[in-house]
GROMACS .gro file of C-alpha atoms in nm:
model
  349
    1UNK     CA    1  -2.740   1.793  -4.087
    2UNK     CA    2  -2.530   1.877  -3.783
    3UNK     CA    3  -2.700   2.110  -3.537
    4UNK     CA    4  -2.464   2.376  -3.395
    5UNK     CA    5  -2.380   2.339  -3.028
    6UNK     CA    6  -2.515   2.687  -2.951
    7UNK     CA    7  -2.858   2.591  -3.089
    8UNK     CA    8  -2.855   2.269  -2.887
    9UNK     CA    9  -2.776   2.466  -2.571
   10UNK     CA   10  -3.062   2.707  -2.637
   11UNK     CA   11  -3.295   2.413  -2.707
   12UNK     CA   12  -3.196   2.245  -2.377
   13UNK     CA   13  -3.258   2.562  -2.176
   14UNK     CA   14  -3.595   2.624  -2.338
   15UNK     CA   15  -3.704   2.262  -2.289
   16UNK     CA   16  -3.588   2.262  -1.928
   17UNK     CA   17  -3.785   2.580  -1.862
   18UNK     CA   18  -4.097   2.429  -2.019
   19UNK     CA   19  -4.073   2.089  -1.849
   20UNK     CA   20  -3.928   2.167  -1.508
   21UNK     CA   21  -4.272   2.144  -1.346
   22UNK     CA   22  -4.381   1.835  -1.538
   23UNK     CA   23  -4.487   1.575  -1.285
   24UNK     CA   24  -4.553   1.822  -1.004
   25UNK     CA   25  -4.927   1.785  -1.056
   26UNK     CA   26  -4.903   1.405  -1.070
   27UNK     CA   27  -5.136   1.255  -0.811
   28UNK     CA   28  -4.949   1.007  -0.595
   29UNK     CA   29  -5.107   0.661  -0.570
   30UNK     CA   30  -5.296   0.558  -0.258
   31UNK     CA   31  -5.072   0.436   0.024
   32UNK     CA   32  -5.047   0.058   0.012
   33UNK     CA   33  -5.185   0.031  -0.342
   34UNK     CA   34  -4.865  -0.108  -0.495
   35UNK     CA   35  -4.830  -0.484  -0.481
   36UNK     CA   36  -4.496  -0.633  -0.590
   37UNK     CA   37  -4.662  -0.922  -0.767
   38UNK     CA   38  -4.872  -0.681  -0.976
   39UNK     CA   39  -4.573  -0.503  -1.130
   40UNK     CA   40  -4.526  -0.698  -1.452
   41UNK     CA   41  -4.437  -0.435  -1.713
   42UNK     CA   42  -4.184  -0.161  -1.635
   43UNK     CA   43  -4.056   0.119  -1.856
   44UNK     CA   44  -3.725   0.294  -1.785
   45UNK     CA   45  -3.666   0.618  -1.975
   46UNK     CA   46  -3.313   0.743  -2.054
   47UNK     CA   47  -3.308   0.917  -2.396
   48UNK     CA   48  -2.932   0.960  -2.435
   49UNK     CA   49  -2.704   0.789  -2.688
   50UNK     CA   50  -2.367   0.797  -2.511
   51UNK     CA   51  -2.207   0.470  -2.404
   52UNK     CA   52  -2.139   0.593  -2.053
   53UNK     CA   53  -2.497   0.698  -1.992
   54UNK     CA   54  -2.631   0.362  -2.110
   55UNK     CA   55  -2.388   0.179  -1.882
   56UNK     CA   56  -2.487   0.405  -1.593
   57UNK     CA   57  -2.842   0.280  -1.644
   58UNK     CA   58  -2.753  -0.077  -1.544
   59UNK     CA   59  -2.790  -0.025  -1.165
   60UNK     CA   60  -3.150   0.098  -1.187
   61UNK     CA   61  -3.233  -0.192  -1.420
   62UNK     CA   62  -3.089  -0.436  -1.165
   63UNK     CA   63  -3.278  -0.261  -0.885
   64UNK     CA   64  -3.606  -0.303  -1.071
   65UNK     CA   65  -3.533  -0.671  -1.137
   66UNK     CA   66  -3.444  -0.731  -0.772
   67UNK     CA   67  -3.751  -0.545  -0.646
   68UNK     CA   68  -3.999  -0.694  -0.894
   69UNK     CA   69  -3.857  -1.037  -0.987
   70UNK     CA   70  -4.148  -1.128  -1.213
   71UNK     CA   71  -4.136  -0.817  -1.427
   72UNK     CA   72  -4.029  -0.749  -1.783
   73UNK     CA   73  -3.858  -0.421  -1.870
   74UNK     CA   74  -3.874  -0.193  -2.171
   75UNK     CA   75  -3.609   0.074  -2.223
   76UNK     CA   76  -3.666   0.401  -2.403
   77UNK     CA   77  -3.322   0.521  -2.510
   78UNK     CA   78  -3.138   0.691  -2.795
   79UNK     CA   79  -2.892   0.528  -3.036
   80UNK     CA   80  -2.811   0.160  -3.067
   81UNK     CA   81  -2.555   0.096  -2.792
   82UNK     CA   82  -2.815  -0.022  -2.537
   83UNK     CA   83  -2.861  -0.347  -2.731
   84UNK     CA   84  -2.499  -0.445  -2.657
   85UNK     CA   85  -2.504  -0.316  -2.298
   86UNK     CA   86  -2.814  -0.514  -2.203
   87UNK     CA   87  -2.752  -0.817  -2.425
   88UNK     CA   88  -2.741  -1.060  -2.132
   89UNK     CA   89  -3.030  -0.909  -1.935
   90UNK     CA   90  -3.303  -1.163  -2.001
   91UNK     CA   91  -3.568  -0.944  -1.834
   92UNK     CA   92  -3.530  -0.673  -2.101
   93UNK     CA   93  -3.819  -0.720  -2.342
   94UNK     CA   94  -3.808  -0.424  -2.581
   95UNK     CA   95  -3.557  -0.146  -2.643
   96UNK     CA   96  -3.730   0.152  -2.802
   97UNK     CA   97  -3.460   0.345  -2.977
   98UNK     CA   98  -3.472   0.711  -3.069
   99UNK     CA   99  -3.242   0.802  -3.361
  100UNK     CA  100  -2.907   0.943  -3.250
  101UNK     CA  101  -2.963   1.252  -3.467
  102UNK     CA  102  -3.333   1.343  -3.436
  103UNK     CA  103  -3.321   1.633  -3.683
  104UNK     CA  104  -3.200   1.395  -3.954
  105UNK     CA  105  -3.467   1.135  -3.873
  106UNK     CA  106  -3.774   1.328  -3.762
  107UNK     CA  107  -4.026   1.069  -3.881
  108UNK     CA  108  -3.853   0.788  -3.691
  109UNK     CA  109  -3.814   1.015  -3.386
  110UNK     CA  110  -4.184   1.102  -3.378
  111UNK     CA  111  -4.287   0.741  -3.446
  112UNK     CA  112  -4.107   0.619  -3.133
  113UNK     CA  113  -4.291   0.874  -2.918
  114UNK     CA  114  -4.625   0.761  -3.057
  115UNK     CA  115  -4.530   0.396  -3.008
  116UNK     CA  116  -4.478   0.469  -2.639
  117UNK     CA  117  -4.829   0.612  -2.599
  118UNK     CA  118  -4.983   0.290  -2.733
  119UNK     CA  119  -4.832   0.073  -2.459
  120UNK     CA  120  -4.949   0.023  -2.104
  121UNK     CA  121  -4.712  -0.018  -1.809
  122UNK     CA  122  -4.742  -0.083  -1.440
  123UNK     CA  123  -4.443   0.136  -1.350
  124UNK     CA  124  -4.250   0.406  -1.541
  125UNK     CA  125  -3.917   0.547  -1.422
  126UNK     CA  126  -3.743   0.855  -1.557
  127UNK     CA  127  -3.376   0.772  -1.497
  128UNK     CA  128  -3.242   1.123  -1.563
  129UNK     CA  129  -3.390   1.408  -1.363
  130UNK     CA  130  -3.217   1.663  -1.592
  131UNK     CA  131  -3.373   1.523  -1.909
  132UNK     CA  132  -3.662   1.735  -2.035
  133UNK     CA  133  -3.767   1.469  -2.284
  134UNK     CA  134  -3.742   1.205  -2.010
  135UNK     CA  135  -3.991   1.397  -1.796
  136UNK     CA  136  -4.227   1.446  -2.089
  137UNK     CA  137  -4.206   1.080  -2.187
  138UNK     CA  138  -4.286   0.981  -1.829
  139UNK     CA  139  -4.579   1.225  -1.829
  140UNK     CA  140  -4.739   1.092  -2.150
  141UNK     CA  141  -4.680   0.725  -2.073
  142UNK     CA  142  -4.969   0.513  -1.950
  143UNK     CA  143  -4.891   0.365  -1.610
  144UNK     CA  144  -5.034   0.329  -1.262
  145UNK     CA  145  -4.709   0.431  -1.094
  146UNK     CA  146  -4.459   0.692  -1.216
  147UNK     CA  147  -4.122   0.807  -1.082
  148UNK     CA  148  -4.039   1.141  -1.243
  149UNK     CA  149  -3.695   1.179  -1.088
  150UNK     CA  150  -3.753   1.465  -0.846
  151UNK     CA  151  -3.474   1.571  -0.610
  152UNK     CA  152  -3.577   1.471  -0.258
  153UNK     CA  153  -3.425   1.669   0.027
  154UNK     CA  154  -3.478   1.379   0.266
  155UNK     CA  155  -3.252   1.157   0.053
  156UNK     CA  156  -2.991   1.431   0.009
  157UNK     CA  157  -2.960   1.460   0.387
  158UNK     CA  158  -2.930   1.084   0.432
  159UNK     CA  159  -2.692   0.978   0.153
  160UNK     CA  160  -2.378   1.172   0.066
  161UNK     CA  161  -2.357   0.997  -0.272
  162UNK     CA  162  -2.715   1.079  -0.373
  163UNK     CA  163  -2.612   1.303  -0.663
  164UNK     CA  164  -2.417   1.032  -0.843
  165UNK     CA  165  -2.582   0.995  -1.182
  166UNK     CA  166  -2.607   0.617  -1.148
  167UNK     CA  167  -2.717   0.607  -0.785
  168UNK     CA  168  -2.989   0.867  -0.750
  169UNK     CA  169  -3.241   0.681  -0.972
  170UNK     CA  170  -3.207   0.385  -0.735
  171UNK     CA  171  -3.241   0.604  -0.427
  172UNK     CA  172  -3.542   0.778  -0.585
  173UNK     CA  173  -3.718   0.452  -0.664
  174UNK     CA  174  -3.659   0.322  -0.313
  175UNK     CA  175  -3.788   0.646  -0.162
  176UNK     CA  176  -4.094   0.653  -0.387
  177UNK     CA  177  -4.186   0.293  -0.308
  178UNK     CA  178  -4.139   0.346   0.065
  179UNK     CA  179  -4.359   0.657   0.055
  180UNK     CA  180  -4.648   0.458  -0.091
  181UNK     CA  181  -4.618   0.173   0.154
  182UNK     CA  182  -4.352  -0.062   0.021
  183UNK     CA  183  -4.097  -0.204   0.265
  184UNK     CA  184  -3.795   0.027   0.289
  185UNK     CA  185  -3.485  -0.104   0.110
  186UNK     CA  186  -3.157   0.001   0.275
  187UNK     CA  187  -2.938  -0.263   0.110
  188UNK     CA  188  -2.629  -0.203  -0.100
  189UNK     CA  189  -2.681  -0.030  -0.431
  190UNK     CA  190  -2.625  -0.235  -0.747
  191UNK     CA  191  -2.300  -0.179  -0.936
  192UNK     CA  192  -2.261  -0.108  -1.304
  193UNK     CA  193  -2.269  -0.447  -1.474
  194UNK     CA  194  -2.292  -0.562  -1.838
  195UNK     CA  195  -2.316  -0.923  -1.721
  196UNK     CA  196  -2.032  -1.076  -1.920
  197UNK     CA  197  -2.081  -1.449  -1.950
  198UNK     CA  198  -1.824  -1.728  -1.920
  199UNK     CA  199  -1.766  -1.753  -2.294
  200UNK     CA  200  -1.710  -1.380  -2.331
  201UNK     CA  201  -1.464  -1.373  -2.040
  202UNK     CA  202  -1.274  -1.670  -2.180
  203UNK     CA  203  -1.248  -1.505  -2.522
  204UNK     CA  204  -1.127  -1.184  -2.356
  205UNK     CA  205  -0.856  -1.374  -2.170
  206UNK     CA  206  -0.737  -1.535  -2.495
  207UNK     CA  207  -0.704  -1.194  -2.660
  208UNK     CA  208  -0.521  -1.050  -2.358
  209UNK     CA  209  -0.283  -1.346  -2.348
  210UNK     CA  210  -0.189  -1.281  -2.711
  211UNK     CA  211  -0.122  -0.913  -2.634
  212UNK     CA  212   0.105  -0.961  -2.332
  213UNK     CA  213   0.238  -1.313  -2.395
  214UNK     CA  214   0.314  -1.378  -2.026
  215UNK     CA  215   0.144  -1.459  -1.695
  216UNK     CA  216   0.211  -1.126  -1.523
  217UNK     CA  217  -0.087  -0.922  -1.398
  218UNK     CA  218  -0.187  -0.644  -1.634
  219UNK     CA  219  -0.258  -0.273  -1.597
  220UNK     CA  220  -0.476  -0.132  -1.875
  221UNK     CA  221  -0.479   0.240  -1.957
  222UNK     CA  222  -0.699   0.442  -2.190
  223UNK     CA  223  -0.549   0.780  -2.279
  224UNK     CA  224  -0.835   0.928  -2.478
  225UNK     CA  225  -1.130   1.144  -2.365
  226UNK     CA  226  -1.355   1.408  -2.514
  227UNK     CA  227  -1.287   1.780  -2.506
  228UNK     CA  228  -1.141   1.929  -2.191
  229UNK     CA  229  -1.156   1.595  -2.011
  230UNK     CA  230  -0.859   1.475  -2.219
  231UNK     CA  231  -0.514   1.506  -2.063
  232UNK     CA  232  -0.210   1.609  -2.265
  233UNK     CA  233   0.056   1.385  -2.414
  234UNK     CA  234   0.314   1.511  -2.164
  235UNK     CA  235   0.077   1.429  -1.876
  236UNK     CA  236   0.023   1.074  -2.002
  237UNK     CA  237   0.391   1.019  -2.082
  238UNK     CA  238   0.484   1.112  -1.724
  239UNK     CA  239   0.213   0.887  -1.587
  240UNK     CA  240   0.312   0.594  -1.808
  241UNK     CA  241   0.679   0.623  -1.711
  242UNK     CA  242   0.583   0.620  -1.345
  243UNK     CA  243   0.374   0.305  -1.394
  244UNK     CA  244   0.672   0.129  -1.553
  245UNK     CA  245   0.896   0.236  -1.265
  246UNK     CA  246   0.660   0.153  -0.978
  247UNK     CA  247   0.518  -0.173  -1.115
  248UNK     CA  248   0.797  -0.352  -1.304
  249UNK     CA  249   0.633  -0.692  -1.250
  250UNK     CA  250   0.312  -0.588  -1.425
  251UNK     CA  251   0.224  -0.555  -1.790
  252UNK     CA  252   0.103  -0.213  -1.899
  253UNK     CA  253  -0.118  -0.215  -2.208
  254UNK     CA  254  -0.320   0.055  -2.379
  255UNK     CA  255  -0.672   0.031  -2.517
  256UNK     CA  256  -0.704   0.253  -2.824
  257UNK     CA  257  -1.006   0.468  -2.914
  258UNK     CA  258  -1.189   0.453  -3.244
  259UNK     CA  259  -0.966   0.736  -3.369
  260UNK     CA  260  -0.665   0.500  -3.338
  261UNK     CA  261  -0.473   0.760  -3.139
  262UNK     CA  262  -0.242   0.730  -2.840
  263UNK     CA  263  -0.128   0.997  -2.597
  264UNK     CA  264   0.186   0.788  -2.532
  265UNK     CA  265   0.264   0.746  -2.904
  266UNK     CA  266   0.182   0.371  -2.904
  267UNK     CA  267   0.474   0.289  -2.672
  268UNK     CA  268   0.278   0.023  -2.484
  269UNK     CA  269   0.134  -0.298  -2.630
  270UNK     CA  270  -0.210  -0.194  -2.747
  271UNK     CA  271  -0.538  -0.320  -2.887
  272UNK     CA  272  -0.856  -0.186  -3.040
  273UNK     CA  273  -1.204  -0.327  -3.082
  274UNK     CA  274  -1.537  -0.194  -3.210
  275UNK     CA  275  -1.725  -0.450  -2.998
  276UNK     CA  276  -1.794  -0.303  -2.654
  277UNK     CA  277  -1.860  -0.645  -2.501
  278UNK     CA  278  -1.526  -0.771  -2.631
  279UNK     CA  279  -1.361  -0.458  -2.492
  280UNK     CA  280  -1.525  -0.522  -2.157
  281UNK     CA  281  -1.418  -0.888  -2.158
  282UNK     CA  282  -1.055  -0.795  -2.217
  283UNK     CA  283  -1.067  -0.533  -1.942
  284UNK     CA  284  -1.230  -0.786  -1.707
  285UNK     CA  285  -0.915  -0.999  -1.735
  286UNK     CA  286  -0.686  -0.715  -1.629
  287UNK     CA  287  -0.604  -0.618  -1.271
  288UNK     CA  288  -0.688  -0.249  -1.298
  289UNK     CA  289  -0.816  -0.002  -1.556
  290UNK     CA  290  -0.702   0.362  -1.557
  291UNK     CA  291  -0.855   0.645  -1.759
  292UNK     CA  292  -0.991   0.997  -1.756
  293UNK     CA  293  -1.365   1.040  -1.717
  294UNK     CA  294  -1.525   0.887  -2.027
  295UNK     CA  295  -1.757   0.610  -2.142
  296UNK     CA  296  -1.484   0.345  -2.151
  297UNK     CA  297  -1.407   0.420  -1.785
  298UNK     CA  298  -1.769   0.326  -1.709
  299UNK     CA  299  -1.734   0.018  -1.930
  300UNK     CA  300  -1.444  -0.096  -1.710
  301UNK     CA  301  -1.664  -0.050  -1.402
  302UNK     CA  302  -1.940  -0.246  -1.573
  303UNK     CA  303  -1.687  -0.523  -1.642
  304UNK     CA  304  -1.640  -0.534  -1.261
  305UNK     CA  305  -1.274  -0.435  -1.283
  306UNK     CA  306  -1.111  -0.202  -1.026
  307UNK     CA  307  -1.109   0.135  -1.201
  308UNK     CA  308  -0.917   0.456  -1.143
  309UNK     CA  309  -1.087   0.761  -1.291
  310UNK     CA  310  -0.912   1.097  -1.333
  311UNK     CA  311  -1.122   1.413  -1.322
  312UNK     CA  312  -1.019   1.766  -1.406
  313UNK     CA  313  -1.334   1.941  -1.534
  314UNK     CA  314  -1.626   1.709  -1.455
  315UNK     CA  315  -1.757   1.638  -1.106
  316UNK     CA  316  -1.643   1.305  -0.955
  317UNK     CA  317  -1.937   1.319  -0.712
  318UNK     CA  318  -2.161   1.274  -1.015
  319UNK     CA  319  -1.955   1.049  -1.244
  320UNK     CA  320  -1.699   0.862  -1.032
  321UNK     CA  321  -1.646   0.488  -1.088
  322UNK     CA  322  -1.751   0.291  -0.781
  323UNK     CA  323  -1.745  -0.062  -0.646
  324UNK     CA  324  -1.474  -0.327  -0.686
  325UNK     CA  325  -1.223  -0.100  -0.512
  326UNK     CA  326  -1.261   0.173  -0.774
  327UNK     CA  327  -1.150   0.529  -0.699
  328UNK     CA  328  -1.179   0.877  -0.850
  329UNK     CA  329  -0.917   1.152  -0.827
  330UNK     CA  330  -0.959   1.522  -0.888
  331UNK     CA  331  -0.624   1.592  -1.053
  332UNK     CA  332  -0.650   1.960  -0.961
  333UNK     CA  333  -0.626   1.866  -0.594
  334UNK     CA  334  -0.411   1.548  -0.591
  335UNK     CA  335  -0.071   1.445  -0.722
  336UNK     CA  336   0.115   1.151  -0.877
  337UNK     CA  337   0.239   0.998  -0.551
  338UNK     CA  338  -0.116   0.972  -0.418
  339UNK     CA  339  -0.236   0.806  -0.739
  340UNK     CA  340   0.046   0.553  -0.737
  341UNK     CA  341  -0.015   0.471  -0.374
  342UNK     CA  342  -0.382   0.401  -0.450
  343UNK     CA  343  -0.291   0.185  -0.752
  344UNK     CA  344  -0.044  -0.009  -0.541
  345UNK     CA  345  -0.307  -0.084  -0.277
  346UNK     CA  346  -0.538  -0.223  -0.546
  347UNK     CA  347  -0.267  -0.432  -0.713
  348UNK     CA  348  -0.100  -0.547  -0.390
  349UNK     CA  349  -0.372  -0.556  -0.121
   0.00000   0.00000   0.00000
């Protein structure tokens, strides 16, 4: 049973209204009561099924591992993609998985909530401050320390990138720990990372070599996106032609979406895979990945590849790729020459 979008929107607004004050009455722990060596079991809550949102969870997972090296982590998520994303994270113990379509699987949905209440944790982190269910799950969980995901004005004034969806959970955790007596952490924030291993990278290189059949560096594009984030065929054709003109010594290949569609009518050598780790391994062997804002753009970032993200309706301050020389462009305010100049600086530093 597919729930109409209008009903989902009403549900979200009602839930947000009900849960917006959840956690406000939470009594903060005594200053100095948290000991790093005592944090053994951590729960991170992010009940969303989309690939991009699971990949955007990897920095807070790394932050927890770095801060509490002896801990084991449980994830409370939705859908099955987290298993692939965190496959090589040995500190992940359990992944509690809500069904992607709760209304079709109410018994399973409710069972996962009850399972959470039977477990005890040392620390619980809500990784999405806008998630009503995330706040409720954090509230009902059993733990000595809880980070609900509040917006802290002190952090907003200090860090211009605080509102990035992948960064603010890390900033929030650092702020929370410092407020209860932990040493302040001002180090670099972790990047998105699916931790591809040597065998995966080697297999990805073999696939890429078969696609391009030469030793030239490769530009990978992905022309698909959901809804209004997707650019037109004419836009992508113009962009593709410019790539061929400006970078004649580079291969240009296209990664295809599950719909097996192409905004450039399959003019470039292309490939498709259902395995997100294989996709990431192929991307990791390219020199740059270029796409509109979508989950595969975040996969490229998590493969540690320089990524160019194009934004027309979503906010790059919230979703931009970062690290490894990655850049985001608001295509309403920038033009082709600026994009090509940025690509050139990445390819020919």
